[in-house]
GROMACS .gro file of C-alpha atoms in nm:
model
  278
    1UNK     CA    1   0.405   1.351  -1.593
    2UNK     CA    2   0.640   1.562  -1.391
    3UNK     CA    3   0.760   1.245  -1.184
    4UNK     CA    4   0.635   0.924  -0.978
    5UNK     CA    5   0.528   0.840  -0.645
    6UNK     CA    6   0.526   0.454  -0.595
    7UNK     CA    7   0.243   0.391  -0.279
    8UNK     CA    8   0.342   0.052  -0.235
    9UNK     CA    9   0.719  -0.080  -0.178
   10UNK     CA   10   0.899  -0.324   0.051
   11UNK     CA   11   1.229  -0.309   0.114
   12UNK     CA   12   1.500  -0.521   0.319
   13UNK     CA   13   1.865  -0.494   0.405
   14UNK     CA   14   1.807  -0.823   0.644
   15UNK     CA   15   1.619  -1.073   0.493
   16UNK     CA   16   1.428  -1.026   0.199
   17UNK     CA   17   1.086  -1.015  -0.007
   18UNK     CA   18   1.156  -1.179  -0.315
   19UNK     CA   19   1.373  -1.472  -0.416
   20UNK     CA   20   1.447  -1.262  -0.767
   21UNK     CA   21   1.649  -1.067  -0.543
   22UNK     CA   22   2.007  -1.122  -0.351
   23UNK     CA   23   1.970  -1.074   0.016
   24UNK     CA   24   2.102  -0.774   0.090
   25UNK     CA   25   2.058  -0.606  -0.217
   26UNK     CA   26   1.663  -0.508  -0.252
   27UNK     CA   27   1.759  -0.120  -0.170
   28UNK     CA   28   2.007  -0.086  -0.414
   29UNK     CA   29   1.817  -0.285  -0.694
   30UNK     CA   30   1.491  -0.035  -0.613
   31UNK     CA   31   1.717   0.278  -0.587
   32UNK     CA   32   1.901   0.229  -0.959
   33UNK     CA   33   1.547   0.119  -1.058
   34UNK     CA   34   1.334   0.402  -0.939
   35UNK     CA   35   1.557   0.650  -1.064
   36UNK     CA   36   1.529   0.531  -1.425
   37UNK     CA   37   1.120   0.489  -1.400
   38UNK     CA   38   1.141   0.899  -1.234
   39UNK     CA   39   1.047   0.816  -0.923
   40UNK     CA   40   1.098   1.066  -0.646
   41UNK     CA   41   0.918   0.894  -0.332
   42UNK     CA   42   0.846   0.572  -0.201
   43UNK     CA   43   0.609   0.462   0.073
   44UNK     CA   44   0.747   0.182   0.212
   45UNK     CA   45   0.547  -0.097   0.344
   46UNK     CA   46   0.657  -0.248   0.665
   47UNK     CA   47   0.589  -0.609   0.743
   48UNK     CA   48   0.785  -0.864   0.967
   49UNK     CA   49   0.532  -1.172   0.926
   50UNK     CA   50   0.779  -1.408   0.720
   51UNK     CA   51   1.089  -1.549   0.867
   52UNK     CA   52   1.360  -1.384   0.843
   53UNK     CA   53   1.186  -1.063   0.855
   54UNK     CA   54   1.112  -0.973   1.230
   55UNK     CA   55   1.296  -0.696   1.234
   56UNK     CA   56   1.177  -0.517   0.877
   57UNK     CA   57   1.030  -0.221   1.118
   58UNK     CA   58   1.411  -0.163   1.286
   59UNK     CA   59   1.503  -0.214   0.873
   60UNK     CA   60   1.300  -0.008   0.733
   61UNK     CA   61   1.414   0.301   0.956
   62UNK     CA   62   1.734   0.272   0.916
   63UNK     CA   63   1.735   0.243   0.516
   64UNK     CA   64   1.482   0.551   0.585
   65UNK     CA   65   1.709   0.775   0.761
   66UNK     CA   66   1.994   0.750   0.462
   67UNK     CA   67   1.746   0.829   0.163
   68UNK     CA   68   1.514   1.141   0.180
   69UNK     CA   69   1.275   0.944  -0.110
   70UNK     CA   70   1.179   0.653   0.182
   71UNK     CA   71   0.876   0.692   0.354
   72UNK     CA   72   0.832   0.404   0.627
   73UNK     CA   73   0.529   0.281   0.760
   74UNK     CA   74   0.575   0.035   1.065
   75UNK     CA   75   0.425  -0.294   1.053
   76UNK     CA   76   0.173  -0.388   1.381
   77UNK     CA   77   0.038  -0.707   1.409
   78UNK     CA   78  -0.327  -0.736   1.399
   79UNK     CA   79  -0.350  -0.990   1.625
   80UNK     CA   80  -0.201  -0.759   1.963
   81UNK     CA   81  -0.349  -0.472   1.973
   82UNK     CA   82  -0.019  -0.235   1.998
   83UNK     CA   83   0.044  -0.027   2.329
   84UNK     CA   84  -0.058   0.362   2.340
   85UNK     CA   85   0.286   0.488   2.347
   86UNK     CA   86   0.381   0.234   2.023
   87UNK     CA   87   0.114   0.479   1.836
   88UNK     CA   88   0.182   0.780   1.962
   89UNK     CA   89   0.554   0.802   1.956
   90UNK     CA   90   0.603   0.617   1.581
   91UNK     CA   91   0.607   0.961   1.417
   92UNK     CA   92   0.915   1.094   1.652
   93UNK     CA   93   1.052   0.803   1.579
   94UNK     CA   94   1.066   0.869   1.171
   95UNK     CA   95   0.764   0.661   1.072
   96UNK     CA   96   0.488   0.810   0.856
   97UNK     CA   97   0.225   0.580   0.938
   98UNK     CA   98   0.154   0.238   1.028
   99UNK     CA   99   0.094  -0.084   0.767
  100UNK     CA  100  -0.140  -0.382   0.880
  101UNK     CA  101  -0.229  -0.688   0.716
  102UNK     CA  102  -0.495  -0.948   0.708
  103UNK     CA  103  -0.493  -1.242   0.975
  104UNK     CA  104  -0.551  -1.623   0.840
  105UNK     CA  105  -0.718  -1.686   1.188
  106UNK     CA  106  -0.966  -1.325   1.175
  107UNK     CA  107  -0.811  -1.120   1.420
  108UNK     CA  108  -0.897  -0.737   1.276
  109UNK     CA  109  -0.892  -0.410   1.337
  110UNK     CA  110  -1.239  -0.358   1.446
  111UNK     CA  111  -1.179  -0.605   1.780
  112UNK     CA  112  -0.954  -0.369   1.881
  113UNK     CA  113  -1.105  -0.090   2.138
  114UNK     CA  114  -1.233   0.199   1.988
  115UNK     CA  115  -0.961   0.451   2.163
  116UNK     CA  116  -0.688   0.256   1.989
  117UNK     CA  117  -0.792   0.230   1.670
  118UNK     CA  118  -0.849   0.620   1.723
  119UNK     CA  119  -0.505   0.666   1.842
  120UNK     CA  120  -0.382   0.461   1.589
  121UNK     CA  121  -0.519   0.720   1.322
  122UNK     CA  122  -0.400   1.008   1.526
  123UNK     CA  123  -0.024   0.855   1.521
  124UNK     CA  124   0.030   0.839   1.193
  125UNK     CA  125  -0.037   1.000   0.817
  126UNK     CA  126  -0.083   0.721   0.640
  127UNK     CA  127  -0.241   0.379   0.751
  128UNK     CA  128  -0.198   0.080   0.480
  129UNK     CA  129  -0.426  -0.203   0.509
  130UNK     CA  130  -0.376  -0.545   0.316
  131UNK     CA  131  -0.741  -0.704   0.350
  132UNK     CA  132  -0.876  -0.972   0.188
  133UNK     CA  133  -1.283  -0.886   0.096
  134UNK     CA  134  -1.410  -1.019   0.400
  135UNK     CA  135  -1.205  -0.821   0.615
  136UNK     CA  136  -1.259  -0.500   0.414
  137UNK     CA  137  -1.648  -0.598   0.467
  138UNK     CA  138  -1.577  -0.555   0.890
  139UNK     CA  139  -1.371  -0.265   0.795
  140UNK     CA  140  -1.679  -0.046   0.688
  141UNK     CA  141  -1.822  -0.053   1.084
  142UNK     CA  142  -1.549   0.102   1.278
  143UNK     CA  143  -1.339   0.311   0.939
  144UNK     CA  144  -1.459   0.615   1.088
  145UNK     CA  145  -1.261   0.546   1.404
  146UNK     CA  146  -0.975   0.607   1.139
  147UNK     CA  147  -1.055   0.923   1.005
  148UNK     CA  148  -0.718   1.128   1.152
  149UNK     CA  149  -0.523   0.943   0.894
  150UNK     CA  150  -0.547   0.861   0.519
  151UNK     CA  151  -0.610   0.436   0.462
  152UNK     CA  152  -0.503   0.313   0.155
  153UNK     CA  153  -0.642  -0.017   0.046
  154UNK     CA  154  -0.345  -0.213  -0.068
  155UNK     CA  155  -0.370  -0.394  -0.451
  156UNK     CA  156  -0.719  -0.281  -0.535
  157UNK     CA  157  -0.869  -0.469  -0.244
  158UNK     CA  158  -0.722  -0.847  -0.322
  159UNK     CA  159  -1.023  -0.965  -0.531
  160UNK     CA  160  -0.810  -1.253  -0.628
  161UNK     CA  161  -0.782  -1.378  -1.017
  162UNK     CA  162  -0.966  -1.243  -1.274
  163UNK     CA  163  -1.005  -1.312  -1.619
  164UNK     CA  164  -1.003  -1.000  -1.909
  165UNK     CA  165  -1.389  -1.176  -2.012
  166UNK     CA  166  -1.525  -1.107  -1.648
  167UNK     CA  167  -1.845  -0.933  -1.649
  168UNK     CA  168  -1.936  -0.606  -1.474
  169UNK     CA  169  -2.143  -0.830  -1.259
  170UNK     CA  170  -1.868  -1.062  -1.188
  171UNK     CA  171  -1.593  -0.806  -1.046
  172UNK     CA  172  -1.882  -0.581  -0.877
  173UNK     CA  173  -1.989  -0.842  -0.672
  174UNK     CA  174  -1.598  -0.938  -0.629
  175UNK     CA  175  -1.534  -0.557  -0.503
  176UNK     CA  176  -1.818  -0.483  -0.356
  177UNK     CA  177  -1.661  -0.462   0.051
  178UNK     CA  178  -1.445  -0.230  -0.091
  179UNK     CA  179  -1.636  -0.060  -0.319
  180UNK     CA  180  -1.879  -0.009  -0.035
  181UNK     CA  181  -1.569   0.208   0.171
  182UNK     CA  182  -1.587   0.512  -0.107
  183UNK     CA  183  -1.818   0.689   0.135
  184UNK     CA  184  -1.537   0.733   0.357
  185UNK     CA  185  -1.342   1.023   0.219
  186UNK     CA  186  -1.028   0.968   0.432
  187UNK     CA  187  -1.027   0.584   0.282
  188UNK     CA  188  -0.807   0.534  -0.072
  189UNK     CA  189  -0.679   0.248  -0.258
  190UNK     CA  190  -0.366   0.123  -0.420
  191UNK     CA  191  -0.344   0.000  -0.793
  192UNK     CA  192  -0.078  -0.219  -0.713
  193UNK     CA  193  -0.035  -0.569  -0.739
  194UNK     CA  194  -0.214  -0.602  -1.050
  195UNK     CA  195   0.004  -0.932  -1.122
  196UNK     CA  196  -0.244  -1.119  -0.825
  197UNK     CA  197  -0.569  -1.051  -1.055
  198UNK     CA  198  -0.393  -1.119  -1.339
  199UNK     CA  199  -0.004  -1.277  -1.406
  200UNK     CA  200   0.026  -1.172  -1.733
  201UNK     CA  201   0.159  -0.828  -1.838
  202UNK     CA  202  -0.036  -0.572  -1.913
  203UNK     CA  203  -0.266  -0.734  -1.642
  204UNK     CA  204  -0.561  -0.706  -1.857
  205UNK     CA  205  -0.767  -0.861  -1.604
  206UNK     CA  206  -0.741  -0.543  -1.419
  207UNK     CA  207  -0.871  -0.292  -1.614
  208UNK     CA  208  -1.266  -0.348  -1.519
  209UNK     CA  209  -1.161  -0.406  -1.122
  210UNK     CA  210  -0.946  -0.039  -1.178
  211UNK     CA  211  -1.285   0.113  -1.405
  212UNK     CA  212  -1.512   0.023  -1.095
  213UNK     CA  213  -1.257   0.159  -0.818
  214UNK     CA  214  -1.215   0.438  -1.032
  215UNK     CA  215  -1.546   0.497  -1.011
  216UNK     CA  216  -1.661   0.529  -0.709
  217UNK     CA  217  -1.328   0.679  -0.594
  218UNK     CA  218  -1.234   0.920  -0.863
  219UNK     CA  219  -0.900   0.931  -0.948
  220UNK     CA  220  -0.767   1.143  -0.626
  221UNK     CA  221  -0.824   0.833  -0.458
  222UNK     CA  222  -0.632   0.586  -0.655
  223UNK     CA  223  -0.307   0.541  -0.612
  224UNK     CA  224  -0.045   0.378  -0.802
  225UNK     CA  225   0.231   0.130  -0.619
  226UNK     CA  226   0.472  -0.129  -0.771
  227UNK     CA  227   0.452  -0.419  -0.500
  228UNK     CA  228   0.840  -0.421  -0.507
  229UNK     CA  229   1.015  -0.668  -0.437
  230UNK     CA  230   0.746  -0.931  -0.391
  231UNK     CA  231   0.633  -0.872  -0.764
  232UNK     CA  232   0.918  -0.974  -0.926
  233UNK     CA  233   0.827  -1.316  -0.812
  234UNK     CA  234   0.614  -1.280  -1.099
  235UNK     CA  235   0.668  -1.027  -1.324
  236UNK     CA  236   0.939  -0.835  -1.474
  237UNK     CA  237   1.157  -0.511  -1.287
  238UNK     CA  238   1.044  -0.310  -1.571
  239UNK     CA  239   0.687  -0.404  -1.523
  240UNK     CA  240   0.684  -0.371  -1.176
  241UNK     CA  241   0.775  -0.012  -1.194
  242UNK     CA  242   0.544   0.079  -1.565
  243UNK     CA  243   0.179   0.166  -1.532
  244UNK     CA  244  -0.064   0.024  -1.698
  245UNK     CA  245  -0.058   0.036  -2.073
  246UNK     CA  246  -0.405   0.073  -2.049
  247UNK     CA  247  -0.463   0.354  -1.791
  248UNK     CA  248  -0.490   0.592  -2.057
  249UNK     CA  249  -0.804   0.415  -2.152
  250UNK     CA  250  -1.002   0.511  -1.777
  251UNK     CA  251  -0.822   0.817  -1.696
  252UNK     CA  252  -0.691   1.177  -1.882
  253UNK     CA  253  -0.318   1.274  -1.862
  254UNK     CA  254  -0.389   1.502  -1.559
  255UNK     CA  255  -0.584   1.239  -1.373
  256UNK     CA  256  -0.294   0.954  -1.460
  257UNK     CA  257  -0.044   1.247  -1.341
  258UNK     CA  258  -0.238   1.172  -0.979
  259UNK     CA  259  -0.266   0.834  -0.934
  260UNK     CA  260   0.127   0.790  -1.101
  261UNK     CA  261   0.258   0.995  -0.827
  262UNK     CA  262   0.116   1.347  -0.776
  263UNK     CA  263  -0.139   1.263  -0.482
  264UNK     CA  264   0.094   1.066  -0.299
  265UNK     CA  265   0.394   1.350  -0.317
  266UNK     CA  266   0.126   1.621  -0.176
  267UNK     CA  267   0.089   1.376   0.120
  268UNK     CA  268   0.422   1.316   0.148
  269UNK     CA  269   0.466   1.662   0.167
  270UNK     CA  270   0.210   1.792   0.454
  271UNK     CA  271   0.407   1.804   0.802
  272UNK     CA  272   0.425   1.455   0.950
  273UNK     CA  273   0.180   1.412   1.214
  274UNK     CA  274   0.317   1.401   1.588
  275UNK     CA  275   0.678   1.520   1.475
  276UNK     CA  276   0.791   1.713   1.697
  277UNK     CA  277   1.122   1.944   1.597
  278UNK     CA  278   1.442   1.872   1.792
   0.00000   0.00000   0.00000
């Protein structure tokens, strides 16, 4: 492997996203970190829903404008569908994309009108989306309103905890809104917060749910991300930022090469949509 992407990463100079952490001192933590584990880029995840972190879109520019390896993805709140000019001007403005999460009370993407969520792909190269199953089940009626952007499924679609002994059965039926999404060729998915399926390091509870995303994906459409900081709440820094021991088992050393790092960096690398030069 030539060197890492990490998909998934949250980051805070104001507030913060993990108690493990000192306030103040998430950047610099990732930073020493990343360069160790050979990571050259990180997407990082907007989100301003806790307190203390309304601002994390304001944050997440600025630590973005110091350090060429930051990719920022502004948060929008599901629940208010954003104005036109929000999505249109976010790429001048430095952002890559846009990050949106699942609402307790249901608000979604698809009861927002059709010309924004189509704007909302056009604004942006990357849209992430942290939905729980049934969200990612209302997801499959309007996702081809989004296909101007590349969505990327955040922590193999939240199936929630899984035991190593699950059957095939079992985490099908678990996966199956998202599983049902591979038709969409601009739609993706994190391996990333394999700590939520299971806590215990090497996560062996994840290896079916990543054999059945891998599968109807492929492995161009997997894509690894350490859930920093909010993972050190439960695991290790060093874990955090290791694949899988047992990758090697579903995937060849070319294929691991892609979902480590090497899909995300030709992304990264296309011109950013609706950047215009100075």
């Amino acid at each position: 492997m030539t060197g890492r992407a990490d998909a998934h990463v949250h980051l805070a100079t104001t507030g913060r996203f993990s108690t493990a952490v000192d306030e103040g001192h998430e950047v610099e933590t990732y930073d020493r970190a990343r360069v160790r584990a050979a990571i050259t880029d990180a997407l990082v995840v907007g989100y301003q829903g806790w307190p203390g972190l309304e601002a994390n879109n304001a944050d997440v520019l600025a630590i973005a404008r110091e350090r060429s390896w930051v990719h920022p993805l502004a948060y929008l709140d599901v629940r208010h569908p954003p104005a036109d000019d929000l999505l249109t001007g976010a790429a001048a403005r430095g952002f890559r994309g846009f990050s949106v999460y699942d609402d307790p009370d249901g608000a979604h993407l698809a009861d927002w009108p059709v010309a924004t969520r189509r704007r909302l792909a056009a604004g942006g190269d990357v849209l992430s989306l942290n939905l729980r199953p049934a969200a990612l089940a209302r997801l499959a009626a309007v996702a081809g309103d989004l296909a101007g952007t590349t969505v990327l499924v955040s922590h193999l679609g939240l199936p929630g905890p899984l035991p190593a002994t699950a059957g095939r059965a079992e985490v099908r039926d678990r996966l199956r809104p998202l599983l049902d999404l591979a038709r969409f060729e601009h739609v993706s998915v994190k391996l990333s917060g394999l700590y939520a399926i299971d806590p215990v390091p090497p996560h062996a509870g994840a290896l079916a749910v990543t054999e059945e995303v891998l599968g109807a994906f492929g492995p161009g459409r997997l894509l690894w991300g350490s859930d920093f900081s909010p993972a050190l709440d439960v695991v290790g820094l060093d874990d955090a930022l290791t694949l899988p021991a047992w990758l090697p088992e579903l995937a060849t050393p070319a294929e691991i090469d892609d979902i480590g790092g090497a899909t995300l960096r030709r992304l990264l690398a296309a011109p950013p949509t609706g950047r215009t030069a100075p």
